[in-house]
PDB file of C-alpha atoms in Angstrom:
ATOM      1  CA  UNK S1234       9.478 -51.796 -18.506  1.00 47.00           C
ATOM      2  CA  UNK S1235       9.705 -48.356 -19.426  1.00 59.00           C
ATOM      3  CA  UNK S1236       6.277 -48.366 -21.896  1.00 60.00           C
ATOM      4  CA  UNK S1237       4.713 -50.069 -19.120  1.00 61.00           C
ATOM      5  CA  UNK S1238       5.585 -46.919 -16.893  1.00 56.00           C
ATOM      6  CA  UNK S1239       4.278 -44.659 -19.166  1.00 66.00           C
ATOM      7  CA  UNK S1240       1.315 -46.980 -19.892  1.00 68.00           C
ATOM      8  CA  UNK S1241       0.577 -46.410 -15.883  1.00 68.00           C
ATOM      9  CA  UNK S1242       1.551 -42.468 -16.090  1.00 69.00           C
ATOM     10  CA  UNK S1243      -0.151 -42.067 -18.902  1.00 75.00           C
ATOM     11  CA  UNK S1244      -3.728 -43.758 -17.399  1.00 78.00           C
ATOM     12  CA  UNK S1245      -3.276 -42.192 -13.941  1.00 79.00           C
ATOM     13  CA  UNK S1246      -3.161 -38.894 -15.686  1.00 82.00           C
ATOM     14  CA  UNK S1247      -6.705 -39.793 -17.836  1.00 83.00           C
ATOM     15  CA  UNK S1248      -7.722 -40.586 -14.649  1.00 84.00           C
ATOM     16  CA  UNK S1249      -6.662 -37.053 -13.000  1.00 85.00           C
ATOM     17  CA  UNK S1250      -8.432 -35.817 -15.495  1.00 84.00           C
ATOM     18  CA  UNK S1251     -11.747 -37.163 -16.132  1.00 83.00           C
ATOM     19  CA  UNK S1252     -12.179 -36.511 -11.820  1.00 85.00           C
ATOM     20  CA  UNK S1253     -11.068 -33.046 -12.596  1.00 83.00           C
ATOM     21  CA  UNK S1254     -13.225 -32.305 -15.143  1.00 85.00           C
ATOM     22  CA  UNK S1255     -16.663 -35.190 -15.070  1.00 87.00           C
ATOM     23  CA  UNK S1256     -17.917 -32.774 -12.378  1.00 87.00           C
ATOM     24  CA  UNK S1257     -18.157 -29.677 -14.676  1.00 87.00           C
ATOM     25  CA  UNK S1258     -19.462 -32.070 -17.212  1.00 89.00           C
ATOM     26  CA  UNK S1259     -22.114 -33.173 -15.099  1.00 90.00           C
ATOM     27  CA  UNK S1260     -23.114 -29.609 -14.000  1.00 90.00           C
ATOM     28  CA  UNK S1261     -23.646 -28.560 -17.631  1.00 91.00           C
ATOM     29  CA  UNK S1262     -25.731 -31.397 -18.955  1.00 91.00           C
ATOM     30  CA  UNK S1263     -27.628 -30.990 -16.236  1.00 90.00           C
ATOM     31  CA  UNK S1264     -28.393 -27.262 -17.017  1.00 91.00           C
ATOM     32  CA  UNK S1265     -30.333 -28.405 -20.059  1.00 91.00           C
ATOM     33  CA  UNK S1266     -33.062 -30.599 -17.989  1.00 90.00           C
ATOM     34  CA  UNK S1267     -35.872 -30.646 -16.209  1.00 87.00           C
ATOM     35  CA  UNK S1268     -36.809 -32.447 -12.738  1.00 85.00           C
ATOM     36  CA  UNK S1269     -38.364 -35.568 -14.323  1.00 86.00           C
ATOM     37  CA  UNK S1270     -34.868 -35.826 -16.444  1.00 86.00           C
ATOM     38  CA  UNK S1271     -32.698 -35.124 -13.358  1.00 85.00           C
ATOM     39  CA  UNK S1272     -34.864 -37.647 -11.326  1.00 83.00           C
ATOM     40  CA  UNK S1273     -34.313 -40.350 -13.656  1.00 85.00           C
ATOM     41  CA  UNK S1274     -31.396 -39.646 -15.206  1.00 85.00           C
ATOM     42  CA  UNK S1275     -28.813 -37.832 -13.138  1.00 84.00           C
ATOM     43  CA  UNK S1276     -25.743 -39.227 -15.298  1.00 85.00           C
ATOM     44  CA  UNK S1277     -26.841 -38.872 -18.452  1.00 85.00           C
ATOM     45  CA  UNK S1278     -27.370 -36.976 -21.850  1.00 88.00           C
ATOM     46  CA  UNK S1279     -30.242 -35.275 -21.426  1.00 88.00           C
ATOM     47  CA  UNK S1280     -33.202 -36.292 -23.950  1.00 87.00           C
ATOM     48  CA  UNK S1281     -34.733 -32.797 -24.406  1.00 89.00           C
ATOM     49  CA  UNK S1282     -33.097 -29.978 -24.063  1.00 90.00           C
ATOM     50  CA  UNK S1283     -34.203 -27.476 -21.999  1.00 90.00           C
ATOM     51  CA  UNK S1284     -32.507 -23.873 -23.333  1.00 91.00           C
ATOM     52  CA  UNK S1285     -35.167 -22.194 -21.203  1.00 91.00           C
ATOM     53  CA  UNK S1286     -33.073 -23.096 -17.740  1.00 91.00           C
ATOM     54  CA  UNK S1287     -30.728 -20.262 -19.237  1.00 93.00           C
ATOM     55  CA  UNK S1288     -33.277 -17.709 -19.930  1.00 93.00           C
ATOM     56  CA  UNK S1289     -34.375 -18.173 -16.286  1.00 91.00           C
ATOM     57  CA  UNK S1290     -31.069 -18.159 -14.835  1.00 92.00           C
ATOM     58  CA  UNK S1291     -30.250 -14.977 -16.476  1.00 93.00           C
ATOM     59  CA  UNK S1292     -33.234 -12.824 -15.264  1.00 91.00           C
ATOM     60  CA  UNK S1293     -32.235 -14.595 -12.067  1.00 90.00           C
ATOM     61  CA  UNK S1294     -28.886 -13.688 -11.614  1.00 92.00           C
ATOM     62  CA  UNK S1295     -27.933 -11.073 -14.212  1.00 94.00           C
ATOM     63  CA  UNK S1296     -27.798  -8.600 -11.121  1.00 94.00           C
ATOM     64  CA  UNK S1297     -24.975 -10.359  -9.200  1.00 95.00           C
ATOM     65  CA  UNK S1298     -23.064 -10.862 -12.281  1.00 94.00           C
ATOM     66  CA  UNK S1299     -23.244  -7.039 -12.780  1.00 95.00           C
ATOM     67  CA  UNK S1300     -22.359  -6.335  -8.960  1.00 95.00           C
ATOM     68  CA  UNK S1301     -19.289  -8.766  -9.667  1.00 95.00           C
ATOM     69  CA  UNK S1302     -18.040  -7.188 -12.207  1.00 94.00           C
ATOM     70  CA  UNK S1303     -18.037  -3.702 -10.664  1.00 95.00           C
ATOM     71  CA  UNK S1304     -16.468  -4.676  -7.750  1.00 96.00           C
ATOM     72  CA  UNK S1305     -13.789  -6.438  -8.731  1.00 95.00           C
ATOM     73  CA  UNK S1306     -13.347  -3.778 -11.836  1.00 95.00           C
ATOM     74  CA  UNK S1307     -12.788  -1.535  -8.778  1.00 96.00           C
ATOM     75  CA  UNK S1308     -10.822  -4.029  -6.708  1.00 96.00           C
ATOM     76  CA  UNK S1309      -8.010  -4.945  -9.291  1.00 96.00           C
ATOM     77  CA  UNK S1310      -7.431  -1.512 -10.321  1.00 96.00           C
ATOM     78  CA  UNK S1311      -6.829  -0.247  -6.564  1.00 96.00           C
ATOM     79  CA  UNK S1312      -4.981  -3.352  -5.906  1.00 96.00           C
ATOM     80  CA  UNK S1313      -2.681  -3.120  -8.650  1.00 95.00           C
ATOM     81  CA  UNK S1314      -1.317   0.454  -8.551  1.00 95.00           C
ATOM     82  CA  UNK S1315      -1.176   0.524  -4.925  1.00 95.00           C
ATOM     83  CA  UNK S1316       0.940  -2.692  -4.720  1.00 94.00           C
ATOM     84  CA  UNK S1317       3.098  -1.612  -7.666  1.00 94.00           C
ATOM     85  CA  UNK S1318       3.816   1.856  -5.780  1.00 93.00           C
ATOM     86  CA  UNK S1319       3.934  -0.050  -2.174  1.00 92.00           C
ATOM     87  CA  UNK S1320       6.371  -2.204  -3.792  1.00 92.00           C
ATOM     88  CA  UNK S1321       8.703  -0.180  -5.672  1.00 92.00           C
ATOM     89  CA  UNK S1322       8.963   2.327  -2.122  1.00 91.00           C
ATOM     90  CA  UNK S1323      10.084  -1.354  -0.450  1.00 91.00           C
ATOM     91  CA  UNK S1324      12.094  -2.194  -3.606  1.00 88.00           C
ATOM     92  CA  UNK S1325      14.364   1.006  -4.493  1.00 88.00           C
ATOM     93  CA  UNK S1326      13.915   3.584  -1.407  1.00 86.00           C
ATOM     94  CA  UNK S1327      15.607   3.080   2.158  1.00 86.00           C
ATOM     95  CA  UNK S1328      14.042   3.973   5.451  1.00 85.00           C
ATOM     96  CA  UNK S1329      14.053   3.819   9.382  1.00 86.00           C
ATOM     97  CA  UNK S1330      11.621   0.732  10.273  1.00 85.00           C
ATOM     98  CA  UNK S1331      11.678  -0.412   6.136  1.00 88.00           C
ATOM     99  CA  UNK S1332      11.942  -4.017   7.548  1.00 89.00           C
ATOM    100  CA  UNK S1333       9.840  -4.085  10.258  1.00 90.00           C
ATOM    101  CA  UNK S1334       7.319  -2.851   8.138  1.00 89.00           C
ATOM    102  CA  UNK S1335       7.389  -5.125   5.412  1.00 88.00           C
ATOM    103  CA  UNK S1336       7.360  -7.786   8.024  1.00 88.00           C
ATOM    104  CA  UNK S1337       4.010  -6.339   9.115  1.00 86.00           C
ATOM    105  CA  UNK S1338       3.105  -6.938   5.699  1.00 82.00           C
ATOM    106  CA  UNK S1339       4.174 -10.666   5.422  1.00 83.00           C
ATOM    107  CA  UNK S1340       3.052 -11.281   8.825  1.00 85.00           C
ATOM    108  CA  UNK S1341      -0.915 -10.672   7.652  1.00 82.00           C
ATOM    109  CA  UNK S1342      -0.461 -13.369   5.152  1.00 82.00           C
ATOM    110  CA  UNK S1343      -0.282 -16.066   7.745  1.00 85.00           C
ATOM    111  CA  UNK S1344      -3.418 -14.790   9.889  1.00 84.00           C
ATOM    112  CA  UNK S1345      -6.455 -17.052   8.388  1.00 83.00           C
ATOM    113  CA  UNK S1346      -8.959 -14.311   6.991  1.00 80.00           C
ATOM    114  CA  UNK S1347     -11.977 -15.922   9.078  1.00 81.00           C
ATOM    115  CA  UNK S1348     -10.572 -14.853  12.381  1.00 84.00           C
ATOM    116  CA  UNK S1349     -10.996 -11.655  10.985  1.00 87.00           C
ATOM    117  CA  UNK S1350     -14.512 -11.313  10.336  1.00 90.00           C
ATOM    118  CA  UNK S1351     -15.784 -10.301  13.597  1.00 90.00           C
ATOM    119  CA  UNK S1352     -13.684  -7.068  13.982  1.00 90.00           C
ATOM    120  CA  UNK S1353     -13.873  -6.399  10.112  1.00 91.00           C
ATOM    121  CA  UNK S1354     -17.512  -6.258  10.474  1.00 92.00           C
ATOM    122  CA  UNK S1355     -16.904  -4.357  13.284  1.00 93.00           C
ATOM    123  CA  UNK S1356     -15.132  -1.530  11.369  1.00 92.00           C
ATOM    124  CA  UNK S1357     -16.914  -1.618   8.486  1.00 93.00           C
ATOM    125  CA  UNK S1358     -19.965  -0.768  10.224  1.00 92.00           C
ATOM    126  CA  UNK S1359     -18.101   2.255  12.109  1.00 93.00           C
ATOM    127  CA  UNK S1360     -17.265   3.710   8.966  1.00 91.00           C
ATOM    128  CA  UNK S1361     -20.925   3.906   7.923  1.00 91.00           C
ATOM    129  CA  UNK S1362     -20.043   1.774   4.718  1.00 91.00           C
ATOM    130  CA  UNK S1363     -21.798  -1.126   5.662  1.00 91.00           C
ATOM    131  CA  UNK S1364     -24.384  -2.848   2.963  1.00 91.00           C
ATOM    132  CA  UNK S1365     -22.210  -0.662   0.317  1.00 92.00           C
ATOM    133  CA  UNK S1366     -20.573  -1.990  -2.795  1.00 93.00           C
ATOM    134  CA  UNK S1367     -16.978   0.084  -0.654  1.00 95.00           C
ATOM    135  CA  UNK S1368     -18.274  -2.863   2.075  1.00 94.00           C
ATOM    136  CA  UNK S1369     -16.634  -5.250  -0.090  1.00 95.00           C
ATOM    137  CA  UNK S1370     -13.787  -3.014  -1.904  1.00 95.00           C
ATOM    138  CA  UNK S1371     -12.043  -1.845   1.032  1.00 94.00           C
ATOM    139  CA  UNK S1372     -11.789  -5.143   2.446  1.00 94.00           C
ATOM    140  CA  UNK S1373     -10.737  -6.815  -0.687  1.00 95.00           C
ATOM    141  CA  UNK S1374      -8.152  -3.998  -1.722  1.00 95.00           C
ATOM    142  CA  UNK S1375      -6.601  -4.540   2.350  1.00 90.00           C
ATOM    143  CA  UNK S1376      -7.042  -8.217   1.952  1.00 90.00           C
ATOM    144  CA  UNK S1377      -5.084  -8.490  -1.627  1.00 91.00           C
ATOM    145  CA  UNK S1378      -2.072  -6.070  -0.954  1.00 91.00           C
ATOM    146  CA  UNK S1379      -0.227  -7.950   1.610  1.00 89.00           C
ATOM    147  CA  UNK S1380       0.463 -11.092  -0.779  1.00 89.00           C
ATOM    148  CA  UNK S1381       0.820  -8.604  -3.873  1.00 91.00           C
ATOM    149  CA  UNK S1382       2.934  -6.684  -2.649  1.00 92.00           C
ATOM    150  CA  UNK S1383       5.326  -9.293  -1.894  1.00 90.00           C
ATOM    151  CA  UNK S1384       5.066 -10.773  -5.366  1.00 89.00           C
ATOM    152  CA  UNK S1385       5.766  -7.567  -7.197  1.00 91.00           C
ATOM    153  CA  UNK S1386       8.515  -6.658  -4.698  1.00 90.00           C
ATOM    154  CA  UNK S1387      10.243  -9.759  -5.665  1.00 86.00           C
ATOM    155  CA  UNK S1388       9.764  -8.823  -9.384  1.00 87.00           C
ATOM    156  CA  UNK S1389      11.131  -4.905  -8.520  1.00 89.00           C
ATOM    157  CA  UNK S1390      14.392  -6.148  -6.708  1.00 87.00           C
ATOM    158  CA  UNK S1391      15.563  -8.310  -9.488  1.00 84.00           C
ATOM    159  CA  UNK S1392      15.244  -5.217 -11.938  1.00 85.00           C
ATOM    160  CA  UNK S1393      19.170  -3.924 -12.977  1.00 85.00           C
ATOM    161  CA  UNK S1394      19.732  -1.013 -10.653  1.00 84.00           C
ATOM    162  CA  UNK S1395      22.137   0.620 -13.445  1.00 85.00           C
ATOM    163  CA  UNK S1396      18.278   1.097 -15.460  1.00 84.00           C
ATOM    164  CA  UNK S1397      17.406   3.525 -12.174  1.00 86.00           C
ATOM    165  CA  UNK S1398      20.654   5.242 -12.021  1.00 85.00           C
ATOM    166  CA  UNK S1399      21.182   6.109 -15.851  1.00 86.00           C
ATOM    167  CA  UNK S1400      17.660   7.737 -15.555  1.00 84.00           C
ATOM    168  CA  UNK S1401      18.483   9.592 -12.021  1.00 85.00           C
ATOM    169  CA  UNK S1402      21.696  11.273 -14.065  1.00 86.00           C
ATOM    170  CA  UNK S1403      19.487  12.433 -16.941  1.00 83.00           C
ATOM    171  CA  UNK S1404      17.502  14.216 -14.364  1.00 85.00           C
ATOM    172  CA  UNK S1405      14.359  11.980 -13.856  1.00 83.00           C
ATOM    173  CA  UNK S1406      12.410  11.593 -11.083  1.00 86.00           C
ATOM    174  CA  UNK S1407      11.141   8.817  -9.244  1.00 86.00           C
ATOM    175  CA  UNK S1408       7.625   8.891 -10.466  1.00 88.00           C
ATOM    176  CA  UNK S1409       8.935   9.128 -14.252  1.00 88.00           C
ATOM    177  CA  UNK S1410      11.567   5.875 -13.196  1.00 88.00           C
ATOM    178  CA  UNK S1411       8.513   4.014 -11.537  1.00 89.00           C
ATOM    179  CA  UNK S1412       6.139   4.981 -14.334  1.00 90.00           C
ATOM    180  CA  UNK S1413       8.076   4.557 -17.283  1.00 88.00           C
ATOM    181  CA  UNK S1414      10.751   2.222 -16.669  1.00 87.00           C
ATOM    182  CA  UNK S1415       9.523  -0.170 -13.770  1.00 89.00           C
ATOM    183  CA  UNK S1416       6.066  -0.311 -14.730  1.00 89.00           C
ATOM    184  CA  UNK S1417       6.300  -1.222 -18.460  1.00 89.00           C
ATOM    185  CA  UNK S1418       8.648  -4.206 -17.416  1.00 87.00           C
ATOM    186  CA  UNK S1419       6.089  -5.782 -14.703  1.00 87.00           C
ATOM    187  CA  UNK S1420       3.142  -5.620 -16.885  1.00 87.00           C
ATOM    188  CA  UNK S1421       3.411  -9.769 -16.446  1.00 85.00           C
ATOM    189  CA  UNK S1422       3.923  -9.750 -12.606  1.00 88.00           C
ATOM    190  CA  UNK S1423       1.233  -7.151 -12.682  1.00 90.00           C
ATOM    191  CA  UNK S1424      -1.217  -9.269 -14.907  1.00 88.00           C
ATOM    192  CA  UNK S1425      -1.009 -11.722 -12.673  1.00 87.00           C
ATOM    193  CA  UNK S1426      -1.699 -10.091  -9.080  1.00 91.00           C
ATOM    194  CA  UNK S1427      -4.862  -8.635 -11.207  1.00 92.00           C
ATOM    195  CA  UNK S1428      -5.907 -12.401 -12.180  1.00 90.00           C
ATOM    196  CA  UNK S1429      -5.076 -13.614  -8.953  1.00 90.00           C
ATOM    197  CA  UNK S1430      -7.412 -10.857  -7.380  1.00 93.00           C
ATOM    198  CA  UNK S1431     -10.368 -11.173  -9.721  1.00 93.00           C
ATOM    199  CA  UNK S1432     -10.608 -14.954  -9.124  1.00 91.00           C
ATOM    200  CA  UNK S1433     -10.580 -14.169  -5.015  1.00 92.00           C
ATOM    201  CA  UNK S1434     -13.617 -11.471  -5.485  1.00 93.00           C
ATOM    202  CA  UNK S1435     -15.153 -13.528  -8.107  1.00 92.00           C
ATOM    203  CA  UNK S1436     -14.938 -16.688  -5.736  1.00 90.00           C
ATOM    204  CA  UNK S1437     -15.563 -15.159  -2.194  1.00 92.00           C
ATOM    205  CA  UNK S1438     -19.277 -16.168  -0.464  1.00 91.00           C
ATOM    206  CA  UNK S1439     -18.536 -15.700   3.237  1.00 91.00           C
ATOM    207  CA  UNK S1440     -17.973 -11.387   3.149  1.00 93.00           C
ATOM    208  CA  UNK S1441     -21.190 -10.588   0.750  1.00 94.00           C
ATOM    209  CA  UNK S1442     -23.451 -12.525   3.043  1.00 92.00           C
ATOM    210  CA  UNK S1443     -21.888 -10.581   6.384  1.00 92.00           C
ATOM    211  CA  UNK S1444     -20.979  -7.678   4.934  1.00 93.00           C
ATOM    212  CA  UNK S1445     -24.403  -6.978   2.083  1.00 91.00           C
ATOM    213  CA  UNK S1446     -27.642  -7.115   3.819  1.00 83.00           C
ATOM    214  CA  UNK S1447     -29.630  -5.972   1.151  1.00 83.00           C
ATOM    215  CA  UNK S1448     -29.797  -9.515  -1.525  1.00 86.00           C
ATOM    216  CA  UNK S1449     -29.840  -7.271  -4.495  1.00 89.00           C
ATOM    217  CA  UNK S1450     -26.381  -6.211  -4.019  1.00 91.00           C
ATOM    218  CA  UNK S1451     -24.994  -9.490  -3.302  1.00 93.00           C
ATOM    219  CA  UNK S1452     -22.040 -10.834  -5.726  1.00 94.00           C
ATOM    220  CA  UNK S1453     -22.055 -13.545  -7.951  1.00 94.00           C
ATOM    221  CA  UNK S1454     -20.840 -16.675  -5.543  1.00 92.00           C
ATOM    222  CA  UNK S1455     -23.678 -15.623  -2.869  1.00 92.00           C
ATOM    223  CA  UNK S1456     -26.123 -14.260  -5.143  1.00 92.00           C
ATOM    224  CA  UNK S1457     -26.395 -18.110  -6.582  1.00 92.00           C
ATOM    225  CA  UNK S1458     -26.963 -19.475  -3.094  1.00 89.00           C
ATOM    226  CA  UNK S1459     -29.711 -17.270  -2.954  1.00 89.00           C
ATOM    227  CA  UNK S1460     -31.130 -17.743  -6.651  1.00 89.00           C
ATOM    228  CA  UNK S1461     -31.173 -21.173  -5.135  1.00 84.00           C
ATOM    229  CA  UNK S1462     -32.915 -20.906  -2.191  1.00 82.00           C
ATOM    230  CA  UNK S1463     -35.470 -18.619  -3.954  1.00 79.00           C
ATOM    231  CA  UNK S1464     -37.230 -21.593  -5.410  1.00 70.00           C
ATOM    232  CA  UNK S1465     -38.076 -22.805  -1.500  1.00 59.00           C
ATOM    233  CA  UNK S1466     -39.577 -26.717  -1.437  1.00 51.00           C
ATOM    234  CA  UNK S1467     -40.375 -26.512  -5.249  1.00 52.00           C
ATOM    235  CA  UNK S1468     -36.983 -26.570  -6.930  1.00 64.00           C
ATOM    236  CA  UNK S1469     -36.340 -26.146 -10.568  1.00 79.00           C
ATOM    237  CA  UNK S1470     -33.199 -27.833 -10.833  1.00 85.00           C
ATOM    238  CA  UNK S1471     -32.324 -27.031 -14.392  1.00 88.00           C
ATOM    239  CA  UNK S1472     -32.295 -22.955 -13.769  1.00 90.00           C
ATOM    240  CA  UNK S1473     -29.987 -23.783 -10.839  1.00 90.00           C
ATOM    241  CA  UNK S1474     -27.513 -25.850 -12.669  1.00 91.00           C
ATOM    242  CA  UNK S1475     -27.995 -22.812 -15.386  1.00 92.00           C
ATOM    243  CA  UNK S1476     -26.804 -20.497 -12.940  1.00 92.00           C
ATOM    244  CA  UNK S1477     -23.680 -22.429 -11.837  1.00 91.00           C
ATOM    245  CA  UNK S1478     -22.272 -22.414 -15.487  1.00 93.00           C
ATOM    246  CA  UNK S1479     -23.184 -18.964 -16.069  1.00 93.00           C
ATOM    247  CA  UNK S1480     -21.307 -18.012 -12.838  1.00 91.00           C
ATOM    248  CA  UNK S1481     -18.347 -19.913 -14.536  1.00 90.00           C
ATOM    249  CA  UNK S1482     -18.083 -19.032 -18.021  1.00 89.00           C
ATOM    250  CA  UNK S1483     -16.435 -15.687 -17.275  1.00 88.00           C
ATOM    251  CA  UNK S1484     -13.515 -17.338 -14.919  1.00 87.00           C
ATOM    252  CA  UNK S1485     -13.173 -20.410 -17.486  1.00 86.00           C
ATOM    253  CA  UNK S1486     -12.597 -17.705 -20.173  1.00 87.00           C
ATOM    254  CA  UNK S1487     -10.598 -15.374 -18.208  1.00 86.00           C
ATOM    255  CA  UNK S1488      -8.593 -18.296 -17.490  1.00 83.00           C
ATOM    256  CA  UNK S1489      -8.283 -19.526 -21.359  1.00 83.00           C
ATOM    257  CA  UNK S1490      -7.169 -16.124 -22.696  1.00 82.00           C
ATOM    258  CA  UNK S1491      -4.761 -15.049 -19.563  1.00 79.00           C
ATOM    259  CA  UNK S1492      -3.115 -18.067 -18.637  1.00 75.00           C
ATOM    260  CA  UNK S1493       0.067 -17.406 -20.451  1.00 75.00           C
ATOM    261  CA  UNK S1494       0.404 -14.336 -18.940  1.00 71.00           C
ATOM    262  CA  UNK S1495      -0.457 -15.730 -15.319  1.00 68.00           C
ATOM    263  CA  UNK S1496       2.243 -18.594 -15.765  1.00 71.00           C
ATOM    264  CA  UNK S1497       4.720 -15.842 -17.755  1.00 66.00           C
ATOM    265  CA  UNK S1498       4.001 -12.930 -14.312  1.00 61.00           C
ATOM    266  CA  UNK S1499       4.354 -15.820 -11.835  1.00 61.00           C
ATOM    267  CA  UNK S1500       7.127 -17.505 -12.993  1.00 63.00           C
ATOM    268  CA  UNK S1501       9.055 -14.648 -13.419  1.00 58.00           C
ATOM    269  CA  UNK S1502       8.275 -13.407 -10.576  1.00 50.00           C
ATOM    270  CA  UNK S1503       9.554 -16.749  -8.482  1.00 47.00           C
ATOM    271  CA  UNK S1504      12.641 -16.933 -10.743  1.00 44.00           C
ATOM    272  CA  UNK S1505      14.283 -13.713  -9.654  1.00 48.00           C
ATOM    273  CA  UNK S1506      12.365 -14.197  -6.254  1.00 45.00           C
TER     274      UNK S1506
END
């Protein structure tokens, strides 16, 4: 009875993952063909392989990938120290209104960012920023602090408080305590806001297309709609397929050589949450 269980475990989880994964499978074989080999052969290993697709999906869509990457460069730094010192203020200091503040700060996680657009766009433009690469950072540095912050808070208050007090009797100051013993003992928790906020830029469509008029300047997840839609009736499937995989190599890596760090951050994190 029990190998039959794990007979059934086992093949639901086969299962699990063949849906999880056929799909990427299916995008990448069909990167390497043409439209007579997609026509006839959706499913398939393709017969001739077609390396050109990824020539032109690179001189397509090199430009997004480099707007991408200096965005969120930008993001993730901004997001990271200002969390960490948002945090430890919440963590270690006490203050008039200290809770209803930080309730503020939970309270934004529960408002669903597209009811948020309109007046977004609204400021954005009154600031003079608008169809700027700061169009896009501002937003995504005020969109990523409220759910940071709370992770890294909950990292900060499990720290020993005797740490904090040996250093104030030697004579240090808060910056030197934040700086050189809370940071260097969050690196995890840290790690993982940072991979948390890369995959949101990386990932985000909705804010480049409202926020970027100029297509240029788009990032990567609406630059490829656009790539797409550049090829009007006549459309080269391979190149598009190209593009997609292109557009996911550097999350599938960032993934591979981060995870343990991700898991290691958040786990810690909700363990002395």
């Amino acid at each position: 009875m029990t190998r039959r269980f794990q007979w059934r475990s086992h093949g639901a989880l086969w299962l699990l993952i063949v849906l999880t994964y056929y799909p990427l499978l299916f995008v990448v074989l069909n990167s390497f063909k043409d439209n007579q080999a997609f026509t006839l052969q959706p499913f398939g290993f393709p017969k001739q392989w077609h390396m050109e697709n990824y020539i032109a999906a690179w001189s397509g869509i090199w430009v997004f990938i480099k707007n991408t990457l200096g965005v969120t460069v930008v993001t993730v730094i901004l997001v990271v120290a200002l969390s960490a010192l948002t945090a430890y203020a919440f963590s270690r200091f006490s203050f008039a209104g200290k809770r209803l503040l930080y309730g503020i700060f939970l309270g934004l996680l529960m408002i669903p960012g597209t009811l948020t657009i309109i007046p977004l766009f609204m400021e954005v433009k009154s600031l003079g920023i608008l169809d700027t690469e700061w169009a896009l950072i501002f937003p995504y540095v005020a969109n990523g602090l409220a759910i940071s912050i709370f992770i890294v808070r909950s990292f900060f208050d499990a720290l020993p408080e005797e740490l904090f007090e040996a250093g104030r009797m030697d004579g240090a100051s808060e910056i030197y305590l934040f700086w050189k013993v809370a940071v260097p003992l969050s690196w995890p928790i840290l790690g993982a806001v940072a991979i948390l906020q890369t995959l949101h830029v990386w990932g985000d469509y909705l804010w480049p297309v409202v926020a970027l008029g100029a297509h240029a300047k788009f990032t990567i997840s609406a630059g490829i709609n656009y790539y797409a839609a550049s090829f009007g009736d006549v459309e080269k499937i391979g190149p598009v397929f190209a593009s997609y995989v292109m557009a996911t190599v550097p999350v599938v890596v960032l993934i591979i050589f981060t995870m343990r760090t991700y898991i290691s951050g958040l786990t810690s994190g909700a363990l002395k949450a």
